[in-house]
Amino acid sequence: MNIKNYINGKFVNPIQNQWIDNYNPSVGEVYGQIPNSTQEDVEKAYQSAKEAFPAWSNTTLAERSKILSNIARLIEQKLAILAEAEAKDNGKPLSLAKAIDIPRASSNFQFFADAITQFSSEAHESVGLGAMNFTLRQPIGVVGCISPWNLPLYLFTWKIAPAIAAGNCVVAKPSEVTPMTAYLLGEICNEAGLPKGVLNIVHGLGTTTGQAIVEHPNIKAISFTGGTKTGAHIARVAAPMFKKLSLELGGKNPNIIFADCNYEDMLATTVRSSFANQGQICLCGSRIFVEQSIYEKFKKDFVQKVSELKIGNPFEVDTNIGALVSKQHLEKVKSYIDIVEQEGGKILQGGNKVEVKGSEKGYYLQPTVIEVKSNQCKLNQEEIFGPVVTIMPFTSEEEVLAMANDVTYGLSSTLWTNNLQRTMRMSKNLHTGIVWVNTWLLRDLRTPFGGQKASGVGREGGFEALRFFTEPKNVCIKYE
Ligand code: NDP
């Protein structure tokens, strides 16, 4: 299966006719090829977006909203095909793609179809000076959207939907590791009546195709989700060109469990927040801190529950843990398990690669629980981004707060307690962009989404995203 670039509403081969193998991680085999696009392809995509911009930015909000709703509806209608494509490309359980990834991609379009009709700007009267100011919020022009492999269509559309809702035209690149649903999105956009050139999708490597988008002098804003190192690199390239930047980066999120929580709810959710999508969600709680009084009980119960998770081919209905996304990523995650002893830790559960019957060459790893002695070890400080969590006890609120914050990242945190005063104190003092209390991954798309510290710059979600994708201009009218 050869995937093509989607430029000016058409599916085209890369200009240099160079291709990259695309793997199915659950069986460890190549199943197709994708364009290895160069700067020339990005230029072609840019030109197409530039031509589409005058008409699209002047299209009524009602019409834009209708087209975005059409895209949302078509994604919903094609849920089965899209979910299968996602599971095959990424290795995630089909059940997860059906329940989370694809419905959310549809919601992203529907949400911004509605949000753009409610978006407004401010007015400021200069009292006594006889002047009125109002803020014009205009689309930026051609913008770049670059997304990672862990939630492929979910995160790709989370950027594209607000960008086009606000009247921009887009040059977008999905991860080269998971290109399939982005390719299918092109077909959906044509069917939904999106004018040609409003969205252009170029496939290829981050270091060439992605880099060409970031370096392009006339692509005025970059919305990027991916690793912290790549984000820092993108910031270095884009900052001297004064591009608008939204960076959603890595995490090393604390999951803080107090003895007064609803234990059963916490336990079930903690299994999910640790291992959903093979632990490959930037919001997974990878550092679990448990109050000393319930530590031994939690340790026993958690390990028991994790040992019951079924690792298997993503297409089997009872699979809980599918394949990791690539061989290279599997080796990276495993390299952390290999240093457990040296870092003073102890494996309580898992730790090994798994040969799944009938899919022996797939990239499977047991969900792994490691007991650590200190928050300072590499296992607690570096983002592993796989089915690996650490656990350790704490004795006081002050101690756990200090450990939770003692990390370079600041994306999300989870807090389990029924004490209201503690909830408020901790929520105010945790250095993360999101605090979940007695829940995890409960998302209301109107809320600001993003991280502090090395987890990023800026916020996505709701009107924050529409603000990012528009340029505010103050118009001052003197009337007296
Ligand atoms: P990467 O940073 O490797 O890649 C992200 C995207 O950037 C991919 O499309 C990649 O292309 C591209 N890219 C790589 N190099 C460049 C470059 N020089 N210029 C422009 N684009 C480039 O991240 P991963 O794909 O490995 O994703 C995992 C990371 O994403 C984790 O750190 C995770 O925490 C983070 N993440 C953050 C989220 C958040 O909301 N904060 C949500 C989800 C994930 P290619 O893949 O083709 O190399």
Coordinates of C-alpha atoms and ligand atoms in Angstrom, one line a residue:
M1 CA 0.0 0.0 0.0
N2 CA 1.6 3.3 -1.1
I3 CA 0.5 6.4 0.7
K4 CA 0.7 9.7 -1.2
N5 CA 1.0 13.3 -0.2
Y6 CA -2.3 15.3 -0.2
I7 CA -1.6 18.6 -1.9
N8 CA -4.2 20.9 -3.4
G9 CA -6.9 18.3 -2.9
K10 CA -5.0 15.7 -4.9
F11 CA -3.0 12.6 -3.9
V12 CA 0.5 13.0 -5.4
N13 CA 3.8 11.2 -5.4
P14 CA 6.8 12.9 -3.8
I15 CA 8.7 15.0 -6.4
Q16 CA 11.9 13.0 -6.0
N17 CA 10.0 9.7 -6.0
Q18 CA 11.7 8.6 -2.8
W19 CA 9.9 6.3 -0.3
I20 CA 10.1 5.1 3.2
D21 CA 9.0 1.7 4.5
N22 CA 5.9 1.7 6.8
Y23 CA 5.8 -1.1 9.4
N24 CA 3.0 -2.9 11.1
P25 CA 4.4 -3.1 14.7
S26 CA 2.2 -5.9 15.8
V27 CA 3.8 -8.3 13.4
G28 CA 7.1 -6.5 12.8
E29 CA 6.7 -6.4 9.0
V30 CA 6.7 -3.7 6.3
Y31 CA 3.2 -3.3 4.9
G32 CA 3.5 -0.2 2.7
Q33 CA 5.5 2.8 1.8
I34 CA 5.2 6.5 2.4
P35 CA 6.6 9.5 0.6
N36 CA 10.1 10.6 1.7
S37 CA 9.1 14.2 1.0
T38 CA 11.7 16.9 0.5
Q39 CA 11.8 20.7 0.8
E40 CA 10.4 20.8 -2.8
D41 CA 7.2 18.9 -1.7
V42 CA 6.8 21.2 1.3
E43 CA 7.1 24.2 -1.1
K44 CA 4.5 22.8 -3.4
A45 CA 2.2 22.3 -0.4
Y46 CA 2.9 25.8 0.8
Q47 CA 2.0 27.3 -2.6
S48 CA -1.2 25.4 -2.7
A49 CA -2.1 26.6 0.9
K50 CA -1.1 30.2 -0.1
E51 CA -3.5 30.1 -3.1
A52 CA -6.3 28.8 -1.0
F53 CA -5.9 31.3 1.8
P54 CA -7.7 34.5 0.4
A55 CA -10.9 32.6 -0.3
W56 CA -10.9 30.4 2.8
S57 CA -10.1 33.3 5.2
N58 CA -13.1 35.1 3.7
T59 CA -15.5 32.1 3.8
T60 CA -18.3 32.8 6.3
L61 CA -18.1 31.2 9.7
A62 CA -21.3 29.3 9.0
E63 CA -19.8 27.7 5.9
R64 CA -16.5 26.8 7.6
S65 CA -18.5 25.4 10.5
K66 CA -20.6 23.3 8.1
I67 CA -17.5 21.8 6.4
L68 CA -15.9 21.0 9.7
S69 CA -19.1 19.3 10.9
N70 CA -19.1 17.3 7.6
I71 CA -15.6 16.1 8.4
A72 CA -16.6 15.2 11.9
R73 CA -19.6 13.2 10.6
L74 CA -17.5 11.4 8.0
I75 CA -14.9 10.4 10.6
E76 CA -17.7 9.0 12.7
Q77 CA -19.2 7.1 9.8
K78 CA -15.8 5.6 8.9
L79 CA -14.9 4.7 12.4
A80 CA -14.4 1.0 11.7
I81 CA -11.9 1.6 8.8
L82 CA -10.1 4.4 10.6
A83 CA -9.8 2.4 13.8
E84 CA -8.4 -0.6 12.0
A85 CA -5.9 1.6 10.2
E86 CA -4.8 3.1 13.4
A87 CA -4.4 -0.2 15.2
K88 CA -2.4 -1.7 12.3
D89 CA -0.1 1.4 11.9
N90 CA 0.5 2.0 15.6
G91 CA 0.1 -1.4 17.4
K92 CA -2.6 -0.1 19.8
P93 CA -5.5 -2.3 20.7
L94 CA -8.3 -2.0 18.1
S95 CA -10.8 -1.6 21.0
L96 CA -8.9 1.5 22.2
A97 CA -8.7 3.1 18.7
K98 CA -12.5 2.5 18.4
A99 CA -13.3 3.9 21.9
I100 CA -10.9 6.8 22.1
D101 CA -8.7 7.7 19.1
I102 CA -11.2 7.9 16.3
P103 CA -14.2 9.3 18.3
R104 CA -12.0 12.0 19.7
A105 CA -10.7 12.9 16.2
S106 CA -14.3 13.4 15.2
S107 CA -15.0 15.5 18.3
N108 CA -12.1 17.7 17.6
F109 CA -13.7 18.8 14.3
Q110 CA -17.2 19.1 15.8
F111 CA -15.9 21.0 18.7
F112 CA -14.1 23.6 16.6
A113 CA -17.0 23.7 14.1
D114 CA -19.1 25.0 17.0
A115 CA -16.4 27.0 18.8
I116 CA -15.6 29.2 15.8
T117 CA -19.2 30.4 15.7
Q118 CA -18.9 31.5 19.4
F119 CA -15.4 33.0 19.2
S120 CA -15.4 36.8 19.8
S121 CA -12.9 39.5 20.5
E122 CA -12.7 42.4 22.9
A123 CA -13.5 46.1 22.8
H124 CA -12.0 48.8 25.1
E125 CA -13.5 52.2 25.3
S126 CA -10.9 54.9 26.1
V127 CA -13.2 56.8 28.4
G128 CA -12.6 60.6 28.4
L129 CA -10.4 60.4 25.3
G130 CA -13.2 60.0 22.8
A131 CA -11.8 56.8 21.4
M132 CA -12.9 53.2 21.0
N133 CA -10.6 50.2 20.6
F134 CA -11.6 46.9 19.3
T135 CA -9.5 43.8 18.7
L136 CA -9.6 42.3 15.2
R137 CA -8.6 38.6 15.3
Q138 CA -7.4 37.6 11.9
P139 CA -6.2 34.3 10.6
I140 CA -2.4 34.1 10.4
G141 CA -2.0 32.7 6.8
V142 CA -0.3 29.5 6.2
V143 CA 0.5 27.5 9.3
G144 CA 2.4 24.3 10.0
C145 CA 1.0 21.4 12.2
I146 CA 3.4 18.6 13.2
S147 CA 2.2 15.7 15.3
P148 CA 3.6 12.5 16.9
W149 CA 2.9 8.8 16.6
N150 CA 1.2 7.9 19.9
L151 CA -2.3 9.2 19.2
P152 CA -2.0 9.7 15.5
L153 CA -5.3 11.0 14.2
Y154 CA -6.4 12.3 17.6
L155 CA -3.5 14.7 17.9
F156 CA -3.2 15.5 14.2
T157 CA -6.8 16.8 14.1
W158 CA -6.5 18.5 17.4
K159 CA -4.2 21.0 15.6
I160 CA -5.7 21.0 12.1
A161 CA -9.4 21.6 13.2
P162 CA -8.7 24.9 15.1
A163 CA -6.2 26.1 12.5
I164 CA -8.7 25.8 9.6
A165 CA -11.7 26.8 11.7
A166 CA -9.9 30.1 12.3
G167 CA -9.5 30.7 8.6
N168 CA -5.9 29.5 8.1
C169 CA -4.5 27.2 5.5
V170 CA -2.3 24.3 6.7
V171 CA 0.8 22.4 5.8
A172 CA 0.7 19.4 8.1
K173 CA 3.0 16.4 8.8
P174 CA 2.0 13.3 10.7
S175 CA 4.7 11.1 12.2
E176 CA 6.4 9.1 9.6
V177 CA 5.9 6.1 11.9
T178 CA 2.0 6.4 11.8
P179 CA 0.9 8.0 8.5
M180 CA -2.1 6.0 7.6
T181 CA -5.0 7.8 9.2
A182 CA -3.6 11.1 8.1
Y183 CA -3.7 9.8 4.6
L184 CA -7.3 8.7 5.0
L185 CA -8.2 12.2 6.4
G186 CA -7.3 13.7 3.0
E187 CA -10.0 11.6 1.4
I188 CA -12.5 12.6 4.0
C189 CA -11.7 16.3 3.6
N190 CA -12.4 16.0 -0.1
E191 CA -15.7 14.2 0.5
A192 CA -16.7 16.8 3.1
G193 CA -16.3 19.7 0.6
L194 CA -13.1 21.3 2.1
P195 CA -11.8 23.5 -0.7
K196 CA -8.6 22.3 -2.3
G197 CA -5.4 23.7 -0.7
V198 CA -6.9 24.5 2.7
L199 CA -5.3 21.4 4.1
N200 CA -2.1 19.9 2.7
I201 CA -0.5 16.8 4.1
V202 CA 3.1 16.0 3.4
H203 CA 4.6 12.7 4.6
G204 CA 8.3 12.1 5.5
L205 CA 11.0 12.3 8.1
G206 CA 11.0 14.8 10.9
T207 CA 14.5 15.9 10.2
T208 CA 13.9 16.7 6.5
T209 CA 10.1 17.1 5.8
G210 CA 9.3 18.4 9.3
Q211 CA 12.4 20.6 9.3
A212 CA 11.4 22.1 5.9
I213 CA 8.0 23.2 7.4
V214 CA 9.7 24.8 10.4
E215 CA 12.3 26.5 8.3
H216 CA 9.9 27.8 5.6
P217 CA 10.1 31.6 5.7
N218 CA 6.4 32.1 5.0
I219 CA 4.8 29.5 7.2
K220 CA 4.0 31.9 10.0
A221 CA 3.1 29.6 12.9
I222 CA 4.1 26.1 14.0
S223 CA 1.9 24.0 16.3
F224 CA 4.0 21.0 17.4
T225 CA 3.4 18.0 19.6
G226 CA 6.3 15.7 20.3
G227 CA 9.4 15.2 22.3
T228 CA 11.1 17.9 24.4
K229 CA 14.4 17.6 22.6
T230 CA 12.7 18.1 19.2
G231 CA 10.6 21.0 20.6
A232 CA 13.8 22.7 21.8
H233 CA 15.3 22.2 18.3
I234 CA 12.2 23.7 16.6
A235 CA 12.2 26.6 19.0
R236 CA 15.9 27.3 18.0
V237 CA 15.0 27.3 14.3
A238 CA 11.7 29.2 14.6
A239 CA 12.5 31.9 17.2
P240 CA 14.9 34.0 15.0
M241 CA 12.2 34.0 12.3
F242 CA 9.7 35.3 14.9
K243 CA 7.2 32.5 14.2
K244 CA 4.3 31.9 16.6
L245 CA 5.0 28.6 18.4
S246 CA 2.9 26.2 20.3
L247 CA 4.9 23.4 21.8
E248 CA 3.3 20.4 23.5
L249 CA 6.1 18.3 24.8
G250 CA 7.1 15.4 27.0
G251 CA 5.9 14.5 30.5
K252 CA 7.0 12.6 33.7
N253 CA 3.7 12.9 35.5
P254 CA 3.2 12.2 39.2
N255 CA 0.3 10.0 40.3
I256 CA -0.1 10.9 44.0
I257 CA -2.2 8.5 46.1
F258 CA -3.3 9.4 49.7
A259 CA -4.8 6.8 52.0
D260 CA -8.1 8.7 52.2
C261 CA -8.9 8.1 48.5
N262 CA -11.7 5.8 47.1
Y263 CA -9.4 2.9 46.9
E264 CA -11.0 0.6 44.3
D265 CA -11.7 3.5 41.9
M266 CA -8.1 4.7 42.4
L267 CA -6.7 1.2 41.7
A268 CA -8.6 0.6 38.5
T269 CA -7.9 4.1 37.2
T270 CA -4.2 3.8 38.1
V271 CA -3.9 0.6 36.0
R272 CA -5.3 2.6 33.1
S273 CA -3.3 5.8 33.7
S274 CA -0.1 3.7 33.8
F275 CA -0.6 1.4 30.8
A276 CA -3.3 2.7 28.4
N277 CA -1.9 2.8 24.9
Q278 CA 1.1 0.8 26.2
G279 CA 2.0 3.7 28.4
Q280 CA 2.6 5.8 25.3
I281 CA 0.4 8.8 26.3
C282 CA 2.1 12.0 27.3
L283 CA -0.4 12.2 30.2
C284 CA 0.2 8.7 31.7
G285 CA 1.1 8.8 35.3
S286 CA 4.6 7.2 35.2
R287 CA 5.7 8.1 38.8
I288 CA 3.4 6.6 41.4
F289 CA 3.7 8.0 44.9
V290 CA 1.7 6.2 47.6
E291 CA 1.1 7.2 51.2
Q292 CA 3.1 4.9 53.5
S293 CA 0.1 3.6 55.4
I294 CA -1.4 1.9 52.3
Y295 CA 1.8 1.3 50.4
E296 CA 2.2 -2.5 51.0
K297 CA -1.5 -3.1 50.3
F298 CA -1.3 -1.0 47.1
K299 CA 1.8 -2.7 46.0
K300 CA 0.3 -6.1 46.3
D301 CA -3.1 -5.2 44.7
F302 CA -1.5 -3.2 41.8
V303 CA 1.0 -5.8 40.9
Q304 CA -1.8 -8.4 40.9
K305 CA -4.0 -6.3 38.6
V306 CA -1.2 -5.5 36.2
S307 CA -0.3 -9.2 36.0
E308 CA -3.8 -9.9 34.8
L309 CA -3.5 -7.6 31.8
K310 CA -3.5 -9.5 28.5
I311 CA -0.7 -8.7 26.1
G312 CA -1.6 -9.6 22.6
N313 CA -2.3 -8.8 19.0
P314 CA -4.2 -5.5 18.8
F315 CA -6.9 -7.1 16.7
E316 CA -7.9 -9.6 19.4
V317 CA -10.9 -8.4 21.4
D318 CA -9.5 -9.2 24.8
T319 CA -6.1 -7.5 24.3
N320 CA -5.3 -4.9 26.9
I321 CA -1.7 -4.2 25.9
G322 CA -0.8 -4.2 22.2
A323 CA 2.5 -3.7 20.5
L324 CA 4.9 -0.7 21.0
V325 CA 5.1 1.5 18.0
S326 CA 8.5 0.5 16.6
K327 CA 11.5 -1.7 17.2
Q328 CA 13.6 1.3 17.9
H329 CA 11.1 2.5 20.5
L330 CA 10.9 -0.9 22.1
E331 CA 14.7 -1.0 22.5
K332 CA 14.6 2.5 24.0
V333 CA 12.0 1.5 26.6
K334 CA 13.8 -1.8 27.3
S335 CA 17.1 0.1 27.9
Y336 CA 15.5 1.7 31.0
I337 CA 14.4 -1.7 32.3
D338 CA 18.0 -2.8 31.9
I339 CA 19.3 -0.2 34.3
V340 CA 16.9 -0.9 37.1
E341 CA 19.4 -2.5 39.4
Q342 CA 22.1 0.0 38.7
E343 CA 19.6 2.8 39.6
G344 CA 18.7 1.1 42.9
G345 CA 15.3 -0.2 41.8
K346 CA 13.6 -3.5 41.9
I347 CA 11.3 -5.0 39.2
L348 CA 8.0 -6.1 40.9
Q349 CA 6.2 -7.1 37.8
G350 CA 7.0 -7.6 34.1
G351 CA 10.3 -6.4 32.6
N352 CA 10.5 -8.7 29.6
K353 CA 9.8 -8.6 25.9
V354 CA 7.0 -10.9 24.9
E355 CA 6.6 -13.3 21.9
V356 CA 3.0 -13.2 21.0
K357 CA 1.8 -16.4 19.3
G358 CA 1.3 -15.9 15.6
S359 CA 2.9 -12.4 15.8
E360 CA 6.4 -13.5 17.0
K361 CA 8.2 -10.6 15.3
G362 CA 6.0 -7.9 16.8
Y363 CA 7.2 -5.4 19.4
Y364 CA 5.7 -6.5 22.6
L365 CA 6.7 -5.7 26.2
Q366 CA 5.2 -6.7 29.5
P367 CA 3.7 -3.9 31.5
T368 CA 6.4 -3.3 34.1
V369 CA 6.2 -2.0 37.7
I370 CA 9.4 -0.9 39.3
E371 CA 9.9 0.0 43.0
V372 CA 12.4 2.8 43.4
K373 CA 14.1 4.2 46.4
S374 CA 14.7 7.7 45.3
N375 CA 13.0 10.2 43.0
Q376 CA 16.4 11.2 41.8
C377 CA 17.0 8.0 39.8
K378 CA 16.9 8.1 36.0
L379 CA 13.7 6.0 36.0
N380 CA 12.0 8.9 37.8
Q381 CA 13.6 11.7 36.0
E382 CA 13.6 10.8 32.3
E383 CA 10.6 10.2 30.1
I384 CA 10.4 6.5 29.2
F385 CA 7.1 6.7 27.3
G386 CA 6.3 3.1 27.4
P387 CA 4.5 0.5 29.7
V388 CA 6.8 1.2 32.6
V389 CA 5.9 2.9 35.9
T390 CA 7.8 3.3 39.2
I391 CA 6.3 3.3 42.7
M392 CA 7.6 4.6 46.0
P393 CA 6.1 5.5 49.4
F394 CA 5.8 8.9 51.0
T395 CA 5.0 10.0 54.5
S396 CA 3.8 13.6 54.3
E397 CA 2.1 16.0 51.9
E398 CA 5.2 18.3 51.9
E399 CA 7.5 15.4 51.0
V400 CA 5.4 14.2 48.1
L401 CA 4.8 17.7 46.8
A402 CA 8.5 18.3 46.7
M403 CA 9.1 15.0 44.8
A404 CA 6.3 15.6 42.4
N405 CA 7.7 19.0 41.4
D406 CA 11.4 17.9 41.4
V407 CA 11.6 17.0 37.7
T408 CA 12.2 19.0 34.6
Y409 CA 8.8 18.3 33.2
G410 CA 5.4 19.8 34.1
L411 CA 2.6 18.4 32.0
S412 CA 0.0 16.8 34.2
S413 CA -0.5 15.3 37.7
T414 CA -3.1 13.0 39.3
L415 CA -4.1 13.4 42.9
W416 CA -6.2 10.8 44.8
T417 CA -7.7 12.1 48.0
N418 CA -11.0 13.0 49.6
N419 CA -9.6 15.9 51.6
L420 CA -10.8 19.2 50.2
Q421 CA -8.2 21.4 51.9
R422 CA -5.4 19.2 50.7
T423 CA -6.9 19.1 47.2
M424 CA -6.8 22.9 47.0
R425 CA -3.3 23.2 48.5
M426 CA -1.8 20.6 46.2
S427 CA -3.6 21.8 43.1
K428 CA -2.2 25.3 43.7
N429 CA 1.3 24.1 44.4
L430 CA 1.8 21.4 41.8
H431 CA 3.9 22.7 38.9
T432 CA 1.9 21.1 36.1
G433 CA -0.5 22.4 33.4
I434 CA -3.2 19.9 34.4
V435 CA -4.2 18.5 37.8
W436 CA -6.6 15.6 37.8
V437 CA -8.2 14.9 41.1
N438 CA -9.8 11.5 41.6
T439 CA -9.9 10.9 37.9
W440 CA -7.5 10.7 34.9
L441 CA -7.8 11.8 31.3
L442 CA -11.2 13.3 31.8
R443 CA -11.1 15.9 29.0
D444 CA -13.4 18.8 28.5
L445 CA -12.3 20.3 25.2
R446 CA -13.0 23.9 26.3
T447 CA -10.2 23.8 28.9
P448 CA -6.6 25.0 28.4
F449 CA -4.4 22.1 27.6
G450 CA -0.6 22.1 27.9
G451 CA 2.4 21.9 30.1
Q452 CA 4.8 24.0 32.2
K453 CA 8.6 23.8 32.3
A454 CA 10.1 21.3 29.8
S455 CA 6.6 20.1 28.9
G456 CA 6.0 23.0 26.6
V457 CA 5.0 26.5 25.7
G458 CA 1.5 27.8 25.2
R459 CA -1.9 26.1 25.5
E460 CA -4.2 24.3 23.2
G461 CA -7.9 23.6 23.7
G462 CA -11.0 25.8 23.4
F463 CA -10.5 29.4 22.6
E464 CA -6.8 29.2 23.6
A465 CA -6.3 27.3 20.3
L466 CA -8.3 29.8 18.3
R467 CA -6.3 32.6 19.9
F468 CA -3.1 30.9 18.9
F469 CA -4.2 30.5 15.3
T470 CA -5.2 34.2 15.0
E471 CA -3.3 37.4 15.1
P472 CA -4.8 40.1 17.3
K473 CA -4.8 43.6 16.0
N474 CA -5.9 46.6 18.0
V475 CA -8.0 49.1 16.0
C476 CA -8.3 52.5 17.7
I477 CA -11.0 54.9 16.4
K478 CA -11.1 58.5 17.7
Y479 CA -14.6 59.7 17.5
E480 CA -14.5 63.0 19.3
Ligands
NDP1 P1 9.3 13.4 18.1 O1 9.7 14.7 18.8 O2 10.4 12.5 17.7 O3 8.4 13.7 16.8 C1 7.2 14.5 16.8 C2 7.0 14.9 15.4 O4 8.0 15.8 15.0 C3 7.0 13.8 14.3 O5 6.1 14.1 13.3 C4 8.4 13.9 13.9 O6 8.6 13.3 12.6 C5 8.6 15.4 13.8 N1 10.0 15.9 13.8 C6 11.1 15.2 14.3 N2 12.2 16.0 14.1 C7 11.8 17.2 13.6 C8 12.4 18.4 13.2 N3 13.7 18.6 13.2 N4 11.6 19.4 12.6 C9 10.3 19.2 12.5 N5 9.6 18.1 12.9 C10 10.4 17.1 13.4 O7 8.3 12.8 19.1 P2 7.6 11.3 19.0 O8 6.9 11.2 17.7 O9 8.7 10.3 19.4 O10 6.5 11.4 20.1 C11 6.7 11.1 21.4 C12 6.8 12.4 22.2 O11 5.7 13.2 22.1 C13 6.9 12.1 23.7 O12 8.0 12.9 24.3 C14 5.6 12.6 24.2 O13 5.6 13.0 25.6 C15 5.3 13.7 23.3 N6 3.9 14.0 23.4 C16 3.4 15.1 24.0 C17 2.1 15.4 24.1 C18 1.6 16.7 24.7 O14 0.4 17.0 24.4 N7 2.3 17.4 25.4 C19 1.1 14.5 23.5 C20 1.7 13.3 22.9 C21 3.0 13.1 22.8 P3 9.0 11.7 12.5 O15 8.2 11.0 13.4 O16 8.6 11.5 11.1 O17 10.4 11.7 12.8

